[in-house]
Short mmCIF file of C-alpha atoms in Angstrom, two decimals:
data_model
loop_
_atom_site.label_atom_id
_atom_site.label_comp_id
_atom_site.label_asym_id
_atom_site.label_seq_id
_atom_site.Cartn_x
_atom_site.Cartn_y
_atom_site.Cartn_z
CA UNK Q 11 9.61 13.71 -22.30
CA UNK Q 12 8.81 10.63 -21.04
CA UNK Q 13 6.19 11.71 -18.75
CA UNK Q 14 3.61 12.91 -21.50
CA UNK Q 15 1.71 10.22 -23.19
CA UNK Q 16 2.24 9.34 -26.90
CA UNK Q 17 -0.78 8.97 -29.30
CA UNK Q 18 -2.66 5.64 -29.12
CA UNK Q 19 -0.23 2.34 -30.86
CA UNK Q 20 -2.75 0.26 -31.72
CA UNK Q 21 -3.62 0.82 -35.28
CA UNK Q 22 -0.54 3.07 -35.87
CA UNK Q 23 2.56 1.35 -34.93
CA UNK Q 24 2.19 -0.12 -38.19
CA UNK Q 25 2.68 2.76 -40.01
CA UNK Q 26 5.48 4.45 -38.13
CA UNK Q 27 8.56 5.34 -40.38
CA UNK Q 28 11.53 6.58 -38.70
CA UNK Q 29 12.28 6.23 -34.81
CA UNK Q 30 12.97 8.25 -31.60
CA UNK Q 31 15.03 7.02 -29.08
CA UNK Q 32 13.19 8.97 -26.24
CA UNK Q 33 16.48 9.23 -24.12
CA UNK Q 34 17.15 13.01 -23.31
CA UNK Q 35 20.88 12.00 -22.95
CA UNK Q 36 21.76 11.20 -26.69
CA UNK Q 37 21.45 15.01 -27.50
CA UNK Q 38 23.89 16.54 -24.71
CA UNK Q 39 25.43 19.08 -27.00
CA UNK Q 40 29.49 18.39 -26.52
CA UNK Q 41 30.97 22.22 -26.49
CA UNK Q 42 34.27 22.45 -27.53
CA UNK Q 43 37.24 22.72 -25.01
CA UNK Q 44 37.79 26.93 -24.12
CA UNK Q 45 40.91 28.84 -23.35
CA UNK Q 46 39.33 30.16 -19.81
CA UNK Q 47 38.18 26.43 -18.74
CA UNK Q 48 41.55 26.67 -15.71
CA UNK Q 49 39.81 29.90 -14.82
CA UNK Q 50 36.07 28.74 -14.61
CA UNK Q 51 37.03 25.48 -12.30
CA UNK Q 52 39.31 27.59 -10.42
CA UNK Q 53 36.52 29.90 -9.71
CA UNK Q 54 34.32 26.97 -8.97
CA UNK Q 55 36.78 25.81 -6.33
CA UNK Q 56 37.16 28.85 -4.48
CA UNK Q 57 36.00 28.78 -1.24
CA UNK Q 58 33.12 31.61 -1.34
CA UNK Q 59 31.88 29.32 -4.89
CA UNK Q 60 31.91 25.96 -2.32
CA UNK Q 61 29.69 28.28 0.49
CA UNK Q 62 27.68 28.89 -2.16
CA UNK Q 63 26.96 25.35 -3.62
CA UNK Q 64 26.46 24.00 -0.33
CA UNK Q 65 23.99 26.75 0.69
CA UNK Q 66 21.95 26.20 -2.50
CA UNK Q 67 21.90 22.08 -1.98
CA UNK Q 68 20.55 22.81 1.13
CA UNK Q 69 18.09 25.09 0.65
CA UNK Q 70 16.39 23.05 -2.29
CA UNK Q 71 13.61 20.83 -0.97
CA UNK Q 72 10.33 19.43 -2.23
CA UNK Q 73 8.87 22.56 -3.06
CA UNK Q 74 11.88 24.09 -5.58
CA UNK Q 75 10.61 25.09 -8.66
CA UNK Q 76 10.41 22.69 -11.50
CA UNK Q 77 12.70 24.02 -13.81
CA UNK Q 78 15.07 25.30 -11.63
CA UNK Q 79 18.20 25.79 -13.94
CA UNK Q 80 17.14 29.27 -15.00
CA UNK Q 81 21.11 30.17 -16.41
CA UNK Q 82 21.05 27.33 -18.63
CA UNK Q 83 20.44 27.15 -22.34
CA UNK Q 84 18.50 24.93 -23.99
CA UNK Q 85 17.95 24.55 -27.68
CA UNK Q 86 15.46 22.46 -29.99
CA UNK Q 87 16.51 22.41 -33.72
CA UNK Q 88 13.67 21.22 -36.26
CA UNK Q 89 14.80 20.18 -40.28
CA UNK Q 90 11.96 19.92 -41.64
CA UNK Q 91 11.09 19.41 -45.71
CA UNK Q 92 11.15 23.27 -46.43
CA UNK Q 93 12.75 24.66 -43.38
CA UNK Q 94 15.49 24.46 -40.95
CA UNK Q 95 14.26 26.14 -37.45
CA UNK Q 96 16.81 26.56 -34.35
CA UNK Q 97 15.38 28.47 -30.72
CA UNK Q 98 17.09 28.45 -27.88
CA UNK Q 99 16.26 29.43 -24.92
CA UNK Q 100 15.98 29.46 -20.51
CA UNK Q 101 13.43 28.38 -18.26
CA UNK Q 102 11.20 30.73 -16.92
CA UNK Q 103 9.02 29.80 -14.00
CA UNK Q 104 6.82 27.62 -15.55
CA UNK Q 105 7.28 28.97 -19.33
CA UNK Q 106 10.90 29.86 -21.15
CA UNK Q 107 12.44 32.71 -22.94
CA UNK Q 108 13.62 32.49 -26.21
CA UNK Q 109 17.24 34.40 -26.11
CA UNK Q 110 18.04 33.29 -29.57
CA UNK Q 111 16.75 31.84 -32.63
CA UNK Q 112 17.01 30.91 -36.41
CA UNK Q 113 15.25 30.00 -39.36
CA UNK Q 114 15.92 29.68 -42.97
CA UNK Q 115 14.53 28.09 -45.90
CA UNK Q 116 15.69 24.86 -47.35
CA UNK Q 117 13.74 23.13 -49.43
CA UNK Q 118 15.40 19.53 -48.51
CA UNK Q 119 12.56 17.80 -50.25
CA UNK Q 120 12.60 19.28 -53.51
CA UNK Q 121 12.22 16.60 -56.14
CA UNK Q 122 11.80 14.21 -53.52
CA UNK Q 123 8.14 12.80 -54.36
CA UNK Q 124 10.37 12.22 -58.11
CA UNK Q 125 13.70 11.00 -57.50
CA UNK Q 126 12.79 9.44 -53.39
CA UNK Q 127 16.74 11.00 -52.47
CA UNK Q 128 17.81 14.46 -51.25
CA UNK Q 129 19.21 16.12 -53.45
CA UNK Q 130 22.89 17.28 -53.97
CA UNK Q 131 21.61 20.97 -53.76
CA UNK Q 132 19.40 20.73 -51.25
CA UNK Q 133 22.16 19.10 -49.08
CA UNK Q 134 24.44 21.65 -49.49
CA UNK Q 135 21.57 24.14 -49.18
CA UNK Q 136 20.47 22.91 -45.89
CA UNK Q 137 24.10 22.07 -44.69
CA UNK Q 138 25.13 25.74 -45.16
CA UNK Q 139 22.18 26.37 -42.48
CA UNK Q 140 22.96 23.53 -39.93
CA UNK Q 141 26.32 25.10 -40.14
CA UNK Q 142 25.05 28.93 -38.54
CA UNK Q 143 22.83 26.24 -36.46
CA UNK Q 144 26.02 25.21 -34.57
CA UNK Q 145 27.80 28.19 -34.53
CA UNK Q 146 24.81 29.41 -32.25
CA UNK Q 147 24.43 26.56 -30.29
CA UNK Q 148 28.43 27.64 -29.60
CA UNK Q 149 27.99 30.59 -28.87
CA UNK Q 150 25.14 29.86 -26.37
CA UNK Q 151 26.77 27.38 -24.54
CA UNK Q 152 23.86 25.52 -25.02
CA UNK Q 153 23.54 22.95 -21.78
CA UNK Q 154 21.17 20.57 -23.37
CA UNK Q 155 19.57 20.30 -26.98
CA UNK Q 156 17.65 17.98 -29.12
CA UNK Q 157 17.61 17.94 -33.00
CA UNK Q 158 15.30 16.65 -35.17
CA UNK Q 159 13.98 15.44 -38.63
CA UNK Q 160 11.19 14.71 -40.16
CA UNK Q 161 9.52 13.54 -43.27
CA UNK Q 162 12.00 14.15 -46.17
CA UNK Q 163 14.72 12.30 -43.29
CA UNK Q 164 12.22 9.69 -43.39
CA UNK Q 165 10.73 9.34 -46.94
CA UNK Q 166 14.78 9.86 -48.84
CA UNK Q 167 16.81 6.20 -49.88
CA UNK Q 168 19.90 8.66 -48.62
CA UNK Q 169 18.29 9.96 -45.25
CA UNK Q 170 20.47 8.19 -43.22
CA UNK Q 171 23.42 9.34 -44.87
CA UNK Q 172 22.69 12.72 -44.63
CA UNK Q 173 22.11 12.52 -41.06
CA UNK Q 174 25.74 10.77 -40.91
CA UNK Q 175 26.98 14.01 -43.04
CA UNK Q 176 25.50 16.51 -40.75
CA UNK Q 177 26.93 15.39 -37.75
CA UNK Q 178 30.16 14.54 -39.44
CA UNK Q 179 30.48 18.52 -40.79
CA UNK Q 180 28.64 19.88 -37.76
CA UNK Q 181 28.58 18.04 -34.38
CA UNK Q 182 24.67 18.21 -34.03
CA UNK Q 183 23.07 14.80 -34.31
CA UNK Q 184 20.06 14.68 -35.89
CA UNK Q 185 17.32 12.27 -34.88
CA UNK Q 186 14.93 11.08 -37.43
CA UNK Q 187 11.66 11.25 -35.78
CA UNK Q 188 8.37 9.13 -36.60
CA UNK Q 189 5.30 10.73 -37.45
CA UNK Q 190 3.53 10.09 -34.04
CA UNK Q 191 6.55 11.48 -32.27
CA UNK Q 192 6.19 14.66 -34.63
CA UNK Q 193 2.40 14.61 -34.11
CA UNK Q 194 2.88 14.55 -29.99
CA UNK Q 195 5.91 17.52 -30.11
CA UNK Q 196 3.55 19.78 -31.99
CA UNK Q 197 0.72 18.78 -29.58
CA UNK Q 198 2.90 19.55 -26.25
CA UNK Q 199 4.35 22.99 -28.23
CA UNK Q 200 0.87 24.82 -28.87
CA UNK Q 201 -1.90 22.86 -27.32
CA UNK Q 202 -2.03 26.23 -24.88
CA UNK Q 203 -3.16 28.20 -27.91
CA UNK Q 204 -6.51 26.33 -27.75
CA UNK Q 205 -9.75 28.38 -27.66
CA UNK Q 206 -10.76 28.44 -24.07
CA UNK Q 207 -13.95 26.10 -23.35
CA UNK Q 208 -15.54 22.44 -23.48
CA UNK Q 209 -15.65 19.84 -26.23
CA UNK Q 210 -13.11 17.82 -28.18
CA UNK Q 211 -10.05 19.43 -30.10
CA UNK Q 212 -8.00 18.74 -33.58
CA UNK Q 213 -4.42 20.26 -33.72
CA UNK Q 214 -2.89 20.08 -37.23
CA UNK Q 215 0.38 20.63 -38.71
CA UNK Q 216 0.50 21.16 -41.78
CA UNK Q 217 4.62 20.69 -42.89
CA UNK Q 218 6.78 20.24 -46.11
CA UNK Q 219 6.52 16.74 -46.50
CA UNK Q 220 3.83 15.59 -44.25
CA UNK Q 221 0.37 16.86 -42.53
CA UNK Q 222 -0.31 15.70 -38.90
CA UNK Q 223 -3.87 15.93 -37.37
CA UNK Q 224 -4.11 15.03 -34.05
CA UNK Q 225 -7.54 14.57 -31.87
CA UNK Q 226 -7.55 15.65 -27.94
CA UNK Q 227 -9.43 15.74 -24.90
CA UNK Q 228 -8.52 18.51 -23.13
CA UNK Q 229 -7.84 19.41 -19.60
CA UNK Q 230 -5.02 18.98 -17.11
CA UNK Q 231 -1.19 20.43 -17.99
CA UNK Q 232 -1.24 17.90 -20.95
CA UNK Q 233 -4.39 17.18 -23.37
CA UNK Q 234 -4.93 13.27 -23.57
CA UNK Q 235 -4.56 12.31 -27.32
CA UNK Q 236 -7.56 9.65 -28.38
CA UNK Q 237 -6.44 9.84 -31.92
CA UNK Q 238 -4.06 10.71 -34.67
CA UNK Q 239 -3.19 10.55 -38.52
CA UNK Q 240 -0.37 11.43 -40.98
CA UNK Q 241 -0.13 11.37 -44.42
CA UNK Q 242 2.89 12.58 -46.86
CA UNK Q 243 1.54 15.12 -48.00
CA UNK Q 244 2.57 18.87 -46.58
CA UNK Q 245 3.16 22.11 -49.14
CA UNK Q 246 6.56 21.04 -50.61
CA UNK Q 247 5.07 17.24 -51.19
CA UNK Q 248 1.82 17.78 -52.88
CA UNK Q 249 2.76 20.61 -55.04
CA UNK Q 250 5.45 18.05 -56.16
CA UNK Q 251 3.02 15.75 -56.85
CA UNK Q 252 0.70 17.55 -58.82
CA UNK Q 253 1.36 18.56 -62.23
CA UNK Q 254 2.30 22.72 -62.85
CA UNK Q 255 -0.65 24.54 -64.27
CA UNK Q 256 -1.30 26.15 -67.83
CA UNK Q 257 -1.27 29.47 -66.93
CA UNK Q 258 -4.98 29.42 -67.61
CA UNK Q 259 -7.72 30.30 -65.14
CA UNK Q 260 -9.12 26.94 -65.78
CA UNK Q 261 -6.04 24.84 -65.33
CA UNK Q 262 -5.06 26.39 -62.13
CA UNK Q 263 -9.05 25.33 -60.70
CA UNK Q 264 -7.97 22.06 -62.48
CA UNK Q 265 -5.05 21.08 -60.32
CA UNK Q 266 -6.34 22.90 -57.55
CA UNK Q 267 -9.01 20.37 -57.35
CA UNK Q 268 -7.10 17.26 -58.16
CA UNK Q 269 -4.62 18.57 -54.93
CA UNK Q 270 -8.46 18.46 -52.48
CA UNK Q 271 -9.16 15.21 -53.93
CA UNK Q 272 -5.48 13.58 -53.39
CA UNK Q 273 -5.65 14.78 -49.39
CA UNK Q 274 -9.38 14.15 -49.20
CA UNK Q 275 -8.34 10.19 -50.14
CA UNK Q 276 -5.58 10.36 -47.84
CA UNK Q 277 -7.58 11.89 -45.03
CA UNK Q 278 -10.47 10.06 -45.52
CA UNK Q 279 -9.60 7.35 -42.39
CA UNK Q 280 -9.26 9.41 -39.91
CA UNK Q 281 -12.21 11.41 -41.06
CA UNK Q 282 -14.34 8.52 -40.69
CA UNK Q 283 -13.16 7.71 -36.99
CA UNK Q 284 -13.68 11.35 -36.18
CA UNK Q 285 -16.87 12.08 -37.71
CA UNK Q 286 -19.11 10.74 -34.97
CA UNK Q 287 -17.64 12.27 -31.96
CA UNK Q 288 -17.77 15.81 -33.89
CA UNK Q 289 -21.45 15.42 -34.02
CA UNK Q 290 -22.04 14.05 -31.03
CA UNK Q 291 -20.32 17.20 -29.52
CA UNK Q 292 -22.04 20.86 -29.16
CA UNK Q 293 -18.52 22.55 -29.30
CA UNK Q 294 -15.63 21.54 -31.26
CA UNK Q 295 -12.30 23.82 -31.61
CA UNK Q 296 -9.17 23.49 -33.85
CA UNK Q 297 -5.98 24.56 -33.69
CA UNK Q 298 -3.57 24.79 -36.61
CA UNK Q 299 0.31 25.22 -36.23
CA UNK Q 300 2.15 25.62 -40.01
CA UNK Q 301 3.33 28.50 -42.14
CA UNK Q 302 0.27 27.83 -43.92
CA UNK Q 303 -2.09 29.43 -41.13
CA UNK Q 304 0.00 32.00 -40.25
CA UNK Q 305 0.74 33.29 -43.63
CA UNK Q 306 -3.30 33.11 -44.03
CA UNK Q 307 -4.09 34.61 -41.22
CA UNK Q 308 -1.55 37.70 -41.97
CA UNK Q 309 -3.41 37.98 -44.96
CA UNK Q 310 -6.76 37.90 -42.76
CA UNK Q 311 -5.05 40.94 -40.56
CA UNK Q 312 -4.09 42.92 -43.58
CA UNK Q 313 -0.92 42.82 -42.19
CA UNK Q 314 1.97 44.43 -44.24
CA UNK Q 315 4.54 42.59 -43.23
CA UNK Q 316 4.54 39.10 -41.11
CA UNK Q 317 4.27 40.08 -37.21
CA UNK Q 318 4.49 37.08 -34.79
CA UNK Q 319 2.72 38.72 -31.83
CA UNK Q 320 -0.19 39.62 -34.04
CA UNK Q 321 -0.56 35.88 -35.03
CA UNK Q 322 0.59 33.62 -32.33
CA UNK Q 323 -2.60 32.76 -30.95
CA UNK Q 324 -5.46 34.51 -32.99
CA UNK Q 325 -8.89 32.97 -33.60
CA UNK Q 326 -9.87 33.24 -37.01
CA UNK Q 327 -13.36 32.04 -38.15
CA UNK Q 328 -13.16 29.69 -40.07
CA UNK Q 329 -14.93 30.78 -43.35
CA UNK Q 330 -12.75 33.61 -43.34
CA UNK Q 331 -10.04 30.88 -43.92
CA UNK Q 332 -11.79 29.12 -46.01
CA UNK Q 333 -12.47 32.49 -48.71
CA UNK Q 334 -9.04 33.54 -48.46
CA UNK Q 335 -7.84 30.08 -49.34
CA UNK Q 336 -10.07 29.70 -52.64
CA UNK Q 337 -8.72 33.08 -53.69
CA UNK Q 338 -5.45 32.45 -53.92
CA UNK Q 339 -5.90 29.35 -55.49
CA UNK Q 340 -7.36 31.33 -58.68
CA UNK Q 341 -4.50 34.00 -58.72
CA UNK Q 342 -1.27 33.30 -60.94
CA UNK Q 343 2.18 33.08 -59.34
CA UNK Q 344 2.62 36.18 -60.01
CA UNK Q 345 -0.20 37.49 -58.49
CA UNK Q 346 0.32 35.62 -54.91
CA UNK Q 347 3.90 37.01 -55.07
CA UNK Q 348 3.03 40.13 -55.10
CA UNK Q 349 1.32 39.80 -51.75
CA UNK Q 350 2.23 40.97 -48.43
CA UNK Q 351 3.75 37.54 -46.10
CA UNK Q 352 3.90 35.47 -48.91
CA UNK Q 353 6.57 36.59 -51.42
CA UNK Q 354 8.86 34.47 -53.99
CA UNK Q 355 9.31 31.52 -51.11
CA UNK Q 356 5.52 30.82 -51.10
CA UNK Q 357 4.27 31.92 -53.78
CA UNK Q 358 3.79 28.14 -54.96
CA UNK Q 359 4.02 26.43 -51.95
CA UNK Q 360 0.80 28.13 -50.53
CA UNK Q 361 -1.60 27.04 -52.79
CA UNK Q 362 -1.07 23.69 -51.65
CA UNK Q 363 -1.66 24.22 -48.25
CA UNK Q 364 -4.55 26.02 -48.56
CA UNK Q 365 -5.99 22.73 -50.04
CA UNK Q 366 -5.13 21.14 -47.23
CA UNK Q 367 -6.36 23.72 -44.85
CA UNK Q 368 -9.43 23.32 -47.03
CA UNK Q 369 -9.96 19.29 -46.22
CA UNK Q 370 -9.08 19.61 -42.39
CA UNK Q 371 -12.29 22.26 -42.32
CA UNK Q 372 -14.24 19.76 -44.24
CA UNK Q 373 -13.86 17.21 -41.95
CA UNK Q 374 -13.74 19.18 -38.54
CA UNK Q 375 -15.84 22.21 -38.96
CA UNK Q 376 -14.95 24.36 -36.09
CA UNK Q 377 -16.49 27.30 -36.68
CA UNK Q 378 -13.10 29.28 -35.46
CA UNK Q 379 -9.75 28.31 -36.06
CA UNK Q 380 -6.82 29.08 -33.68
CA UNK Q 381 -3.28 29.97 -35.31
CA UNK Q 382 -0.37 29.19 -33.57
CA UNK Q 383 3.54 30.17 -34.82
CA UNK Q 384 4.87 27.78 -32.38
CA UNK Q 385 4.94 23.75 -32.32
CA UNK Q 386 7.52 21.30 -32.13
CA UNK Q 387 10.39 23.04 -31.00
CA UNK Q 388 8.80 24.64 -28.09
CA UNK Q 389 7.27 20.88 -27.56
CA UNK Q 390 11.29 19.59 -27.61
CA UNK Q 391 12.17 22.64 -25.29
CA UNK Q 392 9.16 22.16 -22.51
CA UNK Q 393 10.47 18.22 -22.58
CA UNK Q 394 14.18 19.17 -22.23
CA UNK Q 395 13.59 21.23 -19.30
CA UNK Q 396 11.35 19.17 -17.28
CA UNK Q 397 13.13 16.39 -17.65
CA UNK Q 398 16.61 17.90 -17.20
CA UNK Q 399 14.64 19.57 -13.97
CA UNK Q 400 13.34 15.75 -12.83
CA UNK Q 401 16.92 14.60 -13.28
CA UNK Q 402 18.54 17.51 -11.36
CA UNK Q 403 15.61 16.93 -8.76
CA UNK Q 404 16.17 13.03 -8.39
CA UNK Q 405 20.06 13.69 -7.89
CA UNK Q 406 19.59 16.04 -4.91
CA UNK Q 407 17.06 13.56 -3.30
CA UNK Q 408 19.98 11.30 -3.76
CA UNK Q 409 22.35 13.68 -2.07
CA UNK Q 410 20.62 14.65 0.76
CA UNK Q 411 19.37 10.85 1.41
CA UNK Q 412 23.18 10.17 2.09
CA UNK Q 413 23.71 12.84 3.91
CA UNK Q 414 20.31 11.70 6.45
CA UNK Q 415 21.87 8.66 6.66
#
């Protein structure tokens, strides 16, 4: 993790809430003691197991692979405002494969933006998840995980104490992120997904609680970031924060509009610091990673239900995006529930995304706009392996130093 280059400090140290330790070590997973343990080091003892270890220490030289533990399990958990997201997976050559993964709605912010604490509800609600979260993580024998979360953890009086809760009932310790560390996971998860080509980038993730833009240069295995924003406002947060329409036509436009202006204000920094380099450039691409593009761009497919491998990585234009956003913020509840991918869960939610989809095409008009259904999770995973890999790697240097001498 260490090795990939957080977004600039300068101007936004100041605002980071919440912290990240950066150690890989503080999120071994401790698995609890098993009936066969005798068995497995007795097995490990044996002499054809020794031939076996030796052999592969001395095979392994500068040119192994980089992730070379390709048994082990590694998992990435993400709480976010609305959801709670496990995958877990095992290196594969340079990539992973996901062998096993969750995902359930939460809705730990609701009546945050009001009350500024988690609720007793959404506690329990989200609770009841981390508990099936573990359970697989068992099950798994995970090797090495990292859990996260993000802006209700950081925004609620009782974060903290939640956190203390979760690992109390559960085992898995949560760390509450900053926004810049959320900004760069989502930014090493999907960056791949980027329209091929020249010219400067914006990734976005549009969350529960929060909405992260980031700017890139691309090229090499890593884009450089040159800048990045977040503001508190993601689906769950701004549809708090806006008053319920009248069931009229009119009042729906109403609050639709007051939800543009509230992220256009909040946007409107980084806009300004972006704005020349987007017209200074012939070609600029975006890239947006949220349940907000993907459930627009199922919509965009005609898709009847939600299929991953139809959306991970589409390009959309943009305008396309754009109409089917100012549709559904005319239709009733009712109406939007009724449509295939969106359903009782997002039937509200949406409408405030699609504002903020709305604003990030304002101020970065890409004509074409990539989808991704992947971010920070497979940004935790690609850091847990490669630096689990550089560890492994360093230790066998070690060895075989001793042994030369």
């Amino acid at each position: 993790m260490a090795a990939h280059a957080p977004p600039g400090r300068e101007e936004n140290d100041r605002k980071k809430r919440g912290k990240s330790s950066g150690k890989v070590a503080d999120f071994r997973y401790k698995r609890p003691e098993r009936s066969d343990k005798k068995e497995r080091a007795k097995a490990k003892s044996s002499p054809a197991s020794t031939a076996k270890r030796q052999s592969g220490k001395s095979s392994r030289g500068k040119n192994s692979p980089k992730w070379s533990n390709s048994r082990q399990a590694y998992a990435a958990l993400d709480l976010g405002t609305n959801n709670c997201r496990l995958l877990i997976a095992r290196p594969s050559g340079e990539h992973f494969t996901v062998i096993d993964a969750f995902s359930r709605v939460v809705k730990l912010g609701e009546g945050l933006a009001a009350n500024g604490r988690l609720s007793d509800a959404a506690m329990e609600r989200t609770l009841g998840a981390l508990k099936v979260c573990a359970e697989k993580l068992r099950r798994r024998r995970v090797h090495l995980a990292r859990s996260v979360a993000t802006e209700a953890c950081r925004r609620a009086e009782n974060g903290p104490e939640f956190i203390a809760r979760v690992r109390e009932e559960t085992g898995i310790a949560l760390d509450i992120i900053s926004a810049e560390e959320e900004a760069r996971l989502a930014v090493l998860g999907c960056h791949i997904l980027l329209d091929e080509g020249a010219g400067p980038a914006v990734i976005f993730d549009i969350g529960g609680g929060s909405t992260e833009l980031v700017l890139i240069e691309p090229g090499g295995p890593v884009p450089r970031i040159l800048d990045w924003m977040s503001v508190p406002f993601g689906v769950v947060s701004l549809t708090d924060s806006v008053r319920a329409p009248d069931g009229t036509a009119d009042g729906r436009a109403a609050r639709y509009a007051e939800m543009r202006r509230m992220v256009s204000d909040s946007f409107a920094p980084f806009a300004r610091r972006i704005a020349p380099i987007g017209k200074q450039s012939e070609r600029i691409r975006l890239l947006g990673t949220s349940g907000t593009v993907t459930t627009l761009a199922s919509l965009h497919l005609e898709l009847p239900h939600y299929d991953r491998k139809a959306v991970d990585g589409l390009i959309v234009p943009s305008e396309a995006m754009r109409a089917i956003s100012e549709k559904l913020a005319t239709m009733s509840r009712g109406e939007r529930q009724l449509l295939p991918c969106i359903g009782d869960d997002r039937a509200d939610l949406v409408v405030a995304g699609c504002a903020i989809l709305e604003l990030i095409l304002d101020i970065w008009p890409a004509p074409k706009l990539g989808v991704a259904d992947r971010g920070i999770r497979e940004g935790i995973l690609r850091g847990l392996i490669a630096a689990d890999a550089m560890g492994e790697q360093h230790k066998a240097d070690l060895q075989r130093s001793r042994v030369e001498a």
